[in-house]
Tab-separated table of C-alpha atoms and ligand atoms in Angstrom:
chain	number	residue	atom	x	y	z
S	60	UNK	CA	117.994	-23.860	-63.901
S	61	UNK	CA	116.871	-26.019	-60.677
S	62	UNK	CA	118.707	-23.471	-58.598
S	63	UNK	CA	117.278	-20.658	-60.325
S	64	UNK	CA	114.012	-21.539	-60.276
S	65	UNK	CA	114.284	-22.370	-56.540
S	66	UNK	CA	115.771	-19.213	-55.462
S	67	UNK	CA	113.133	-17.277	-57.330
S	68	UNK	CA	110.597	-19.532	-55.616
S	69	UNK	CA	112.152	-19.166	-52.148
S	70	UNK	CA	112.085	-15.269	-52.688
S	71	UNK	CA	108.412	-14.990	-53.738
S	72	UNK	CA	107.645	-16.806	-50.228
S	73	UNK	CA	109.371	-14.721	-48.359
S	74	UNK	CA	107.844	-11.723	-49.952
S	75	UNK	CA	104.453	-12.961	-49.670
S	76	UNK	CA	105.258	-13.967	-46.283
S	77	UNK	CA	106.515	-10.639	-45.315
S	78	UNK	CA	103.834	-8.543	-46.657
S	79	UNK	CA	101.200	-10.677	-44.972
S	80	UNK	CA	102.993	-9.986	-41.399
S	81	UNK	CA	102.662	-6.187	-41.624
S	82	UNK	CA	99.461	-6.413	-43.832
S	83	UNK	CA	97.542	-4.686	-40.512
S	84	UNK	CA	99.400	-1.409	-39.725
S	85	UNK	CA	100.555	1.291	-41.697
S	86	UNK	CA	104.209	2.117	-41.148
S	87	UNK	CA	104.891	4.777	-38.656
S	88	UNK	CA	106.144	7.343	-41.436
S	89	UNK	CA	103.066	6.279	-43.791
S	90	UNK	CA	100.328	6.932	-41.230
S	91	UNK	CA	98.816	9.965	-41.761
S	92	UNK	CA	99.230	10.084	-45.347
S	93	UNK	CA	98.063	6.519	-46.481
S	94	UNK	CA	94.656	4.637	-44.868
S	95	UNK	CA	95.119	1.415	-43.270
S	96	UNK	CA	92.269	0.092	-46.143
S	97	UNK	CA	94.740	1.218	-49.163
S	98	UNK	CA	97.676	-0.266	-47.628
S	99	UNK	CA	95.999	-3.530	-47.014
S	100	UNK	CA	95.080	-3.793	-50.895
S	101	UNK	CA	98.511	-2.989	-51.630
S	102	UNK	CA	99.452	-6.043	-49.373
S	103	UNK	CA	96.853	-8.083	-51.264
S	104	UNK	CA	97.749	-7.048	-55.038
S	105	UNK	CA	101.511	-7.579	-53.689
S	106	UNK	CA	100.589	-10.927	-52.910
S	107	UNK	CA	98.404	-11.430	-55.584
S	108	UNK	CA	101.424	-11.159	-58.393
S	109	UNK	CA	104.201	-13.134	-56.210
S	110	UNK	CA	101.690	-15.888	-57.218
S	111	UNK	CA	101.590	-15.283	-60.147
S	112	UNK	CA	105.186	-15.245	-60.573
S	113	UNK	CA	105.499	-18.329	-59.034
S	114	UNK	CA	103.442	-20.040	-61.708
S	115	UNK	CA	105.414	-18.044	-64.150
S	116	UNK	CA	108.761	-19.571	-62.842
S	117	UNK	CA	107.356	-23.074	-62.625
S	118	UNK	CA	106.001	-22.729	-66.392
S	119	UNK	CA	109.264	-21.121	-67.607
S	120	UNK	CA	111.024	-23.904	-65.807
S	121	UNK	CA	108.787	-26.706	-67.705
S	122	UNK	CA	109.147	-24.915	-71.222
S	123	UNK	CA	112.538	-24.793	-71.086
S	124	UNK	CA	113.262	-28.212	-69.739
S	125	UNK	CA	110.724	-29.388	-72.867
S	126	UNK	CA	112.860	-27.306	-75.215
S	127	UNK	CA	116.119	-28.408	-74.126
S	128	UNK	CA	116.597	-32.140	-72.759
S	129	UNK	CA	112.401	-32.881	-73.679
S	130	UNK	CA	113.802	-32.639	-77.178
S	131	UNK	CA	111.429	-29.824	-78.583
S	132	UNK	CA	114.805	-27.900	-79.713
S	133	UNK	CA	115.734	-30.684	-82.341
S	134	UNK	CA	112.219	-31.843	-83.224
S	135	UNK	CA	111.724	-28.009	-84.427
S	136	UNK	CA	115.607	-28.105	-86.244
S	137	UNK	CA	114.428	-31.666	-87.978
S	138	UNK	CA	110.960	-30.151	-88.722
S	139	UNK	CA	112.362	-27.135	-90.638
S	140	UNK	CA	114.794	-28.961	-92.525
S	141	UNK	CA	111.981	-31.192	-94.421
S	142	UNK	CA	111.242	-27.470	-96.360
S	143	UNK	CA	114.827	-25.589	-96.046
S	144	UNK	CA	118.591	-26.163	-95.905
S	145	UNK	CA	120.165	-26.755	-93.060
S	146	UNK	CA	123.099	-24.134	-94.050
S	147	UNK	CA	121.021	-21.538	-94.794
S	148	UNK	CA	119.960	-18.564	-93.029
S	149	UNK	CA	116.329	-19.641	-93.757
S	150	UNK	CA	117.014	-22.999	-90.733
S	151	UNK	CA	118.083	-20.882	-87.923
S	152	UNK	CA	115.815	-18.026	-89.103
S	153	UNK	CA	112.292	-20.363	-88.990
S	154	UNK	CA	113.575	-22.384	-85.991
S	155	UNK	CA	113.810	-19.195	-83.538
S	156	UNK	CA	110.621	-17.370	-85.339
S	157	UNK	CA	108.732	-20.469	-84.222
S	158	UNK	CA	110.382	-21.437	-81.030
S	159	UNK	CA	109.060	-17.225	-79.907
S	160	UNK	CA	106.198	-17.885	-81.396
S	161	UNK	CA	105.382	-21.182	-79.367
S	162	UNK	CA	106.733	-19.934	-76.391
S	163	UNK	CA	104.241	-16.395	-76.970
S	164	UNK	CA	101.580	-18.816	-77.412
S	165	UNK	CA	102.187	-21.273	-74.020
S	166	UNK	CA	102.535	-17.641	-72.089
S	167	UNK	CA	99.669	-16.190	-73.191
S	168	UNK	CA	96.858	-17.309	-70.587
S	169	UNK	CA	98.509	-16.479	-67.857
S	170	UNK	CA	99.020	-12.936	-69.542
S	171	UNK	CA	95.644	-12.912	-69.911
S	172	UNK	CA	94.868	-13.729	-66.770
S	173	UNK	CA	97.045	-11.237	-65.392
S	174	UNK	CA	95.426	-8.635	-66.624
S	175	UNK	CA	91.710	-9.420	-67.052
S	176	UNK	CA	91.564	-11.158	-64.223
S	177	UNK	CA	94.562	-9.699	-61.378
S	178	UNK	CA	94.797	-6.324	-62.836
S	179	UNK	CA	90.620	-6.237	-62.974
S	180	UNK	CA	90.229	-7.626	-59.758
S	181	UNK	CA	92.302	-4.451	-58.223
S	182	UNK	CA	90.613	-2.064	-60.892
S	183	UNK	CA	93.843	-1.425	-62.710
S	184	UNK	CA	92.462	-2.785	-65.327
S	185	UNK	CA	91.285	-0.495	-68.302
S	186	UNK	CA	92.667	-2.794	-71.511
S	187	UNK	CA	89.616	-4.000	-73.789
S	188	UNK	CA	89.499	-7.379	-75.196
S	189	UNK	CA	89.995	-6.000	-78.395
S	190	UNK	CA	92.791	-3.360	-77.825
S	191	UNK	CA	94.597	-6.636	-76.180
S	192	UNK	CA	93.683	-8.357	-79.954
S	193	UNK	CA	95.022	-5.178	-81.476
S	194	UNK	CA	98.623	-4.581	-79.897
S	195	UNK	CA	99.082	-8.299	-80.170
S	196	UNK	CA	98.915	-8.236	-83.797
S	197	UNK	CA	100.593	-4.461	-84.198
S	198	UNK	CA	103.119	-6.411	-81.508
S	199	UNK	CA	104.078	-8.902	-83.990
S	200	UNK	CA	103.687	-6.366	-86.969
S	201	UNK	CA	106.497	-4.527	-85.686
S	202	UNK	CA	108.565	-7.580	-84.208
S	203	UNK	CA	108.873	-9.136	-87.886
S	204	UNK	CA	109.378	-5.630	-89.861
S	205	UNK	CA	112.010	-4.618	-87.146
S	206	UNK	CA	113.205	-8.039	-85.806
S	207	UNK	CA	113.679	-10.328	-88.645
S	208	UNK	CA	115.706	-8.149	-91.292
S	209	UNK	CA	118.459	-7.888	-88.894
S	210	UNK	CA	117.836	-11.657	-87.400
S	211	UNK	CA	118.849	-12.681	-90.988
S	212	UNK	CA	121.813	-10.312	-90.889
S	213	UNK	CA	123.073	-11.973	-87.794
S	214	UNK	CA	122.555	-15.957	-88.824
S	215	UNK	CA	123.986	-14.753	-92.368
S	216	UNK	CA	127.481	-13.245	-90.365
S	217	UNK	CA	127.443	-16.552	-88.603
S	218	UNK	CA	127.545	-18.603	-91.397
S	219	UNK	CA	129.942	-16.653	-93.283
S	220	UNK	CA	131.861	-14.339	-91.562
S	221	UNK	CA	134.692	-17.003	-90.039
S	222	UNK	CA	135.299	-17.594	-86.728
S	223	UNK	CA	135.087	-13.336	-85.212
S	224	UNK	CA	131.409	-13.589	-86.161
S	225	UNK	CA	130.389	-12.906	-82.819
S	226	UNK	CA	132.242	-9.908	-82.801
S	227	UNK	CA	130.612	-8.392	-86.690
S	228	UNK	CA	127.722	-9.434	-84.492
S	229	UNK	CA	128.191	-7.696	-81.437
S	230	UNK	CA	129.037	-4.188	-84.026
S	231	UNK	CA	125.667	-4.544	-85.564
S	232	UNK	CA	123.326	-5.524	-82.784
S	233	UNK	CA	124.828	-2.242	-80.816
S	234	UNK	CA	124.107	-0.293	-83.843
S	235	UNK	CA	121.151	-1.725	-84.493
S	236	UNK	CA	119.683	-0.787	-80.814
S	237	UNK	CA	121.206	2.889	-81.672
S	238	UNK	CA	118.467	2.964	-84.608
S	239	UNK	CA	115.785	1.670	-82.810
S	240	UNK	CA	116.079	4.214	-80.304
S	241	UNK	CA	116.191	7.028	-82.665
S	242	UNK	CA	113.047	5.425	-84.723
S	243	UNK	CA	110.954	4.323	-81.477
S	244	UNK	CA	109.619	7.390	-80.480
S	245	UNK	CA	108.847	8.878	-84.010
S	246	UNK	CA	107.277	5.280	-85.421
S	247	UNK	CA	106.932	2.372	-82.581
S	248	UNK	CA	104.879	4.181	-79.784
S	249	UNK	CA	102.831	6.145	-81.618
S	250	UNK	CA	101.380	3.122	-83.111
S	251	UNK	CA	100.146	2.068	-79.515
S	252	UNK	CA	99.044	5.631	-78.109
S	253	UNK	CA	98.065	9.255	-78.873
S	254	UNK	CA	100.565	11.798	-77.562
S	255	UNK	CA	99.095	15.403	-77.435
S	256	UNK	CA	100.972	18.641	-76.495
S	257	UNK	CA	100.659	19.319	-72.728
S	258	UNK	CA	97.862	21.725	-72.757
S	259	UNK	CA	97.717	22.695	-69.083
S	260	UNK	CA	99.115	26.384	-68.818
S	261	UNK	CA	100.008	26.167	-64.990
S	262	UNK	CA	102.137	23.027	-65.808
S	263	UNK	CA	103.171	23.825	-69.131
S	264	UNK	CA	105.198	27.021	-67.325
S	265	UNK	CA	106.418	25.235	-64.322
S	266	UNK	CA	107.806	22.835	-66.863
S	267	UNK	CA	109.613	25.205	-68.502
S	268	UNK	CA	110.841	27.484	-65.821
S	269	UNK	CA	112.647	23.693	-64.815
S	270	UNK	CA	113.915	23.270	-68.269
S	271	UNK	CA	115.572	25.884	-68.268
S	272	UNK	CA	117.206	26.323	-65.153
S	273	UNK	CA	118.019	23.180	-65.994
S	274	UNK	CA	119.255	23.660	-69.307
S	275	UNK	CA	117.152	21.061	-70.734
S	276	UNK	CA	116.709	20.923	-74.573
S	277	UNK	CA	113.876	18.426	-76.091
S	278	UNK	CA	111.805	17.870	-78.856
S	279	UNK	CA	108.880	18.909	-76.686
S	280	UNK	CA	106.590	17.580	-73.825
S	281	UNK	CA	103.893	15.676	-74.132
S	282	UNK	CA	100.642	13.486	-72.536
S	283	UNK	CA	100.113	9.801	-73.360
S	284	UNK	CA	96.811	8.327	-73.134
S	285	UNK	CA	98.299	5.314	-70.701
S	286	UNK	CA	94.682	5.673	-69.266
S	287	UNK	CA	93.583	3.451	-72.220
S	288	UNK	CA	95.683	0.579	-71.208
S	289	UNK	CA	96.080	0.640	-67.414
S	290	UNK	CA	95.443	3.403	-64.268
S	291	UNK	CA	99.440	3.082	-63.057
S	292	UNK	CA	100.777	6.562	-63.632
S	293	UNK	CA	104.807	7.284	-64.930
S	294	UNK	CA	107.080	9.968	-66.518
S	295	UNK	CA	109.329	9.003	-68.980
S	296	UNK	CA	111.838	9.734	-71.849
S	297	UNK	CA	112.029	8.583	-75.069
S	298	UNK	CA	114.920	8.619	-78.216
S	299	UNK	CA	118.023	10.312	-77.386
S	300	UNK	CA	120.370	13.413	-78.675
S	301	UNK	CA	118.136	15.941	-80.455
S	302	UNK	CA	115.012	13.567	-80.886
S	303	UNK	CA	114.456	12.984	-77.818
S	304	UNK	CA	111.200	14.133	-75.970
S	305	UNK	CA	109.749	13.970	-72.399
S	306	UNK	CA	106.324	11.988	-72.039
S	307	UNK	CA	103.799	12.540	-69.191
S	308	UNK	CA	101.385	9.703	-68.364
S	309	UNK	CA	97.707	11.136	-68.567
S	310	UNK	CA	97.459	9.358	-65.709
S	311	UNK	CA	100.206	11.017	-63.507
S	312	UNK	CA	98.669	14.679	-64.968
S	313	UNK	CA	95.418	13.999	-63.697
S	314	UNK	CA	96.214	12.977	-59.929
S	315	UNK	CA	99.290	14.943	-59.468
S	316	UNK	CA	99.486	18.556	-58.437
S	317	UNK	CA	101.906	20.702	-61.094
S	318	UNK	CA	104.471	21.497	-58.516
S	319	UNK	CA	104.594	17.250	-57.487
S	320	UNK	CA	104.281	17.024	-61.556
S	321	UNK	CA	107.533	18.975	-61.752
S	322	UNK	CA	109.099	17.339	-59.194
S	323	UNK	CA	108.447	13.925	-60.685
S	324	UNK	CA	109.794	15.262	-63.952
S	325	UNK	CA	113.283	16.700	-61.919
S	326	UNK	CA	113.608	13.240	-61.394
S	327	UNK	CA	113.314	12.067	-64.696
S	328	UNK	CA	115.499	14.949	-65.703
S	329	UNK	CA	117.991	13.762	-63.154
S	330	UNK	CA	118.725	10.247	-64.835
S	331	UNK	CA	119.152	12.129	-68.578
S	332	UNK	CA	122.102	14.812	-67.049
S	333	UNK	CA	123.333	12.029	-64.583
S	334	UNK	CA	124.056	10.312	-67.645
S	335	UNK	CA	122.186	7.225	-66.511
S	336	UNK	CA	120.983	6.347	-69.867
S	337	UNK	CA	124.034	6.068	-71.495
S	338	UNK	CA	125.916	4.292	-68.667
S	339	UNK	CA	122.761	2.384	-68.787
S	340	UNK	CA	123.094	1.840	-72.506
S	341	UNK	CA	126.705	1.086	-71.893
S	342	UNK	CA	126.243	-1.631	-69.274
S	343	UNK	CA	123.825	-3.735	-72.255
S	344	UNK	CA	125.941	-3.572	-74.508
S	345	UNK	CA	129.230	-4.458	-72.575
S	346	UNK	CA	126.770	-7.715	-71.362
S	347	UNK	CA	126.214	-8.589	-74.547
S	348	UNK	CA	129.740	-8.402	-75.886
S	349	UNK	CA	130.540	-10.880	-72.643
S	350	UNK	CA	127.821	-13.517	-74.393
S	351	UNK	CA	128.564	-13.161	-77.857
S	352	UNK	CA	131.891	-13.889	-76.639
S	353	UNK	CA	131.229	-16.691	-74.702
S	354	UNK	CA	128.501	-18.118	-77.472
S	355	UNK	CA	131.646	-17.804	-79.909
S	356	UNK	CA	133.443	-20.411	-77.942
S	357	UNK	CA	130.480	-22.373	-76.639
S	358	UNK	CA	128.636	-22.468	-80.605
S	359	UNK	CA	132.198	-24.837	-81.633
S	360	UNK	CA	131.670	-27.270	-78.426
S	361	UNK	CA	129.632	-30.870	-79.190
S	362	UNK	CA	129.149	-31.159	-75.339
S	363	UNK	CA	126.860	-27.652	-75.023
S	364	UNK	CA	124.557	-29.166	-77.805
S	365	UNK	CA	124.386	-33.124	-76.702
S	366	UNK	CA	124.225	-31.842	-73.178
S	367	UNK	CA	121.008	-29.950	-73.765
S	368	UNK	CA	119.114	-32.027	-76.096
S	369	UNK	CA	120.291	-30.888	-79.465
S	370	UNK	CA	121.869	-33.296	-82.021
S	371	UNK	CA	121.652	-30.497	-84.936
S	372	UNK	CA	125.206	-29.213	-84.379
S	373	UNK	CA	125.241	-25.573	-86.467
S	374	UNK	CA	125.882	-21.929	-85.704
S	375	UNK	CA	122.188	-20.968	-85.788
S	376	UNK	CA	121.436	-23.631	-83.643
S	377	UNK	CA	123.715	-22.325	-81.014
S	378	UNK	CA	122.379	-18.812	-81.075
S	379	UNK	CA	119.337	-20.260	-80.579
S	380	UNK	CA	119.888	-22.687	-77.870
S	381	UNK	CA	122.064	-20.009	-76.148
S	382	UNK	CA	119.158	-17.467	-75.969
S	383	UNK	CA	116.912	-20.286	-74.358
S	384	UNK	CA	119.227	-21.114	-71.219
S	385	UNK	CA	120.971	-17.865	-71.010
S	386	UNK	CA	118.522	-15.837	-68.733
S	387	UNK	CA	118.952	-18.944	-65.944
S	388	UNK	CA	122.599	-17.233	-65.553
S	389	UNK	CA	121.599	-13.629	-65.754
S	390	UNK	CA	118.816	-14.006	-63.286
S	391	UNK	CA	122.316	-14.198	-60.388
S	392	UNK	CA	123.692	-11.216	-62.353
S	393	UNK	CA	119.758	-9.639	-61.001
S	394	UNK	CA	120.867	-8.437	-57.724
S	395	UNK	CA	123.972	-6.535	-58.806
S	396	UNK	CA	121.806	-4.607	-62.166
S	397	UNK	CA	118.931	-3.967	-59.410
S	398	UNK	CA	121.592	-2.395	-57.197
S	399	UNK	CA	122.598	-0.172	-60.087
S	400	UNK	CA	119.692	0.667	-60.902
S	401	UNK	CA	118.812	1.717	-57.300
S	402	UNK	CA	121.990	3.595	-57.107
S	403	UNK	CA	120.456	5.601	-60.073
S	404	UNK	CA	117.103	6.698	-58.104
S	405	UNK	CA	118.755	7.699	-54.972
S	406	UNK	CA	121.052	10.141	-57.474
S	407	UNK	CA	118.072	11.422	-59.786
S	408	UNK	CA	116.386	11.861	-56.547
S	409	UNK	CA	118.910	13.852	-54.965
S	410	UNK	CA	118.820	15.722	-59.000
S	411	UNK	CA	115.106	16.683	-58.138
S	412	UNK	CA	115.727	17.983	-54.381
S	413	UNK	CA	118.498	20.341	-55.944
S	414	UNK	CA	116.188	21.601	-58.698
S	415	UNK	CA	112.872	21.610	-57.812
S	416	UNK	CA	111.522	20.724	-54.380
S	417	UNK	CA	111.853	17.619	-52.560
S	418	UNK	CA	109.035	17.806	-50.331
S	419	UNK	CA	107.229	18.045	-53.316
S	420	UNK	CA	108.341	14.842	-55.006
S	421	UNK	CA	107.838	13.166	-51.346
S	422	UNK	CA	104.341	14.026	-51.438
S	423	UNK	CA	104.119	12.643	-55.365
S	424	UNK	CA	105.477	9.725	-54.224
S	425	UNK	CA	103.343	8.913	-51.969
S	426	UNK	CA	100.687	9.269	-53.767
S	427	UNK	CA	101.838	7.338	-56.554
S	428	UNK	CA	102.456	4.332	-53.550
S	429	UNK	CA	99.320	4.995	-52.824
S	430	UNK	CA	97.585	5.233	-56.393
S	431	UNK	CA	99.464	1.985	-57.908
S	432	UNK	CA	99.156	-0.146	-54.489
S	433	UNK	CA	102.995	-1.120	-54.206
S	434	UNK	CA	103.753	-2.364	-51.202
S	435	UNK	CA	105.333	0.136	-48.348
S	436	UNK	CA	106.527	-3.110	-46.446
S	437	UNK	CA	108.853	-5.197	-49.045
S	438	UNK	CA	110.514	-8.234	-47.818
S	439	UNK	CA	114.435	-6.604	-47.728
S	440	UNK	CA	115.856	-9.675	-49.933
S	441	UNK	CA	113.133	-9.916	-52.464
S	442	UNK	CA	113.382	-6.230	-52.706
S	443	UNK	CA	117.434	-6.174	-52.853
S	444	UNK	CA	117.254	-8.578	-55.562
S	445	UNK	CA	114.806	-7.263	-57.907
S	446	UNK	CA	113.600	-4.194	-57.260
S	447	UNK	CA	114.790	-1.355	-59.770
S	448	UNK	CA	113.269	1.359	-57.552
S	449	UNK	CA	114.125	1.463	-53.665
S	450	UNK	CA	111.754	0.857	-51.035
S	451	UNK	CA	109.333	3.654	-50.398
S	452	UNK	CA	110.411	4.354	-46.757
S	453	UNK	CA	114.843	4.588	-47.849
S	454	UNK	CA	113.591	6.777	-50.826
S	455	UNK	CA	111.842	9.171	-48.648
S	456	UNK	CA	113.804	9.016	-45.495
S	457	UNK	CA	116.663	9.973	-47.784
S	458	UNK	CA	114.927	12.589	-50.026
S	459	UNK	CA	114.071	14.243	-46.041
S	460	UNK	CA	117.762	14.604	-45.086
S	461	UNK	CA	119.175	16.202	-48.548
J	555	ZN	ZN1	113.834	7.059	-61.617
């Protein structure tokens, strides 16, 4: 965890440190299409959330070492058994529903102040105090309909299903996500927005001369009011196999020109026939097979509970604890997912040159640079590290020579 926490700390200076140095010139390849005054508050909004993910690592850092070795773990396991047994499903169950809910609750401010106050600050911001009230509770509406039936499903194969739990575990977790990508896009997100038909004519045939050539079957396109929540524009997909459907940002409709519009969506296009998804898909669930694995050996070890603070030696308990540190050893598993991830964009970009126009979707980018003030000058490491997307500058130097 200390080396986690240091690296991430180490590579939020260095990003801040690097935007700051080229905060007062435009790149060369930037300068006639983006004003010196929009790339400096890119530089400042870049800097603005480094700092805030600095107090976000320190915080996680302190919540889990209050969890853990602070004792908070086995204080909430002692708590619960007072009203349940500690062999049921019930323990493990109420332990983990509170230890989200406490951890929801100690992250909340600086949500809040992330996007009333950062997101304001750099007009982003369009959320209302009481939308923020009302996807909080439709959050947790959906999080204990969907989450806890199959939570109990999971404690009840640990308990009973002998020592391949983790594998009758593994089996229904990666059907489980199967469902909740073929019910997410007919019942989840339409509970947080309004998705209307594309209505535009000009676009509406553009898109369809591309699906087409394209060979692109869907359960239709449509515009989501993201303007409600935020001014950041995207393109997206949603469900898979004969549910799924494409979904336009309002936002993106608005600014963009149809032909940048259908460029955009090449690209989005690109990662469904590229298979990205799936290998995408594939990658999750192979990760989790490696943990459930390894949680099957660590769950039956004394040391992995005494050595982080937990004298309530069952199952559940593992699962539990396991979740909690887990992410400290995935965050040095980042760099290589980021670098798959990046692979994918160059290749769905390369998709959109070949089937709609890359000049186009160089001009849409830029403007979306431009619209959602991300930074044109990333510090290299921070950006090889984390970022999902590649720099602005490789994407388009690239999308110039295909
Ligand atoms: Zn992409």
């Amino acid at each position: 965890m200390a080396l986690a926490a240091a690296t991430r700390l180490w590579l939020s200076q260095r990003q801040i440190r690097h935007v700051r140095e080229h905060r007062d010139a435009v790149p060369g390849m930037f300068a006639e299409s983006i004003p010196l005054a929009a790339h400096q508050k890119a530089a400042d909004y870049t800097v603005a959330k480094a700092r805030l993910g600095i107090v976000d690592t320190v915080l996680d850092a302190l919540i889990l070492l209050a969890f853990t070795l602070g004792g908070g773990l086995q204080w909430l396991a002692q708590f619960w058994e007072r009203f349940v047994a500690i062999d049921s499903i019930w323990h493990g169950a109420l332990v983990l529903a509170s230890l989200l809910l406490i951890r929801g609750a100690l992250g909340l401010p600086l949500t809040l102040y992330r996007i009333f106050v950062v997101e304001e600050r750099f007009g982003f911001n369009r959320m209302t105090w009481k939308l923020f009230v009302i996807d909080l509770l439709k959050g947790l509406a959906f999080a204990v309909v969907l989450g806890v039936p199959v939570l109990l499903v999971v404690l009840w194969l640990m308990l009973a299903a002998g020592s391949l739990w983790w594998l009758y575990v593994w089996i229904v977790l990666v059907l489980y996500s199967l469902f909740l990508q073929m019910i997410y896009p007919a019942v989840v997100m339409p509970a947080f927005n309004k998705f209307s038909p594309l209505d535009d004519p000009v676009l509406a045939s553009r898109v369809e001369k591309l699906l087409q050539r394209t060979g692109f079957r869907s359960r239709g396109l449509f515009v989501m009011d993201g303007s409600k929540r935020s001014s950041h524009g995207n393109a997206f997909f949603a469900g898979f196999g004969a549910a799924k459907r494409i979904v336009l940002f309002d936002t993106l409709v608005s600014r963009l020109q149809p032909a940048e519009v259908e460029a955009v969506l090449a690209h989005e296009l690109g990662h469904y026939k590229l298979r990205h998804i799936v290998k995408g898909m594939a990658l999750s669930w192979t990760m989790s097979f490696v943990m459930l694995f390894a949680l099957g050996l660590l769950a039956t070890e004394p040391w992995f509970y005494e050595g982080l603070g937990v004298q309530t030696m069952t199952l559940p308990m593992g699962l539990v604890l396991f979740m909690l540190v887990v992410p400290e050893f995935i965050f040095f598993v980042q760099p290589l997912l980021a670098r798959f991830s990046r692979k994918n964009e160059y290749e769905a970009d390369r998709y959109a040159a070949e089937n709609a126009d890359a000049k186009e979707l160089v001009r849409a980018l830029v403007k979306l640079y431009h619209d959602n003030s991300a930074t044109l000058t990333p510090d290299p490491l921070h950006s090889a590290y984390y970022d999902s997307h590649p720099p602005a500058a490789m994407r388009i130097t690239r999308l110039r020579t295909t």
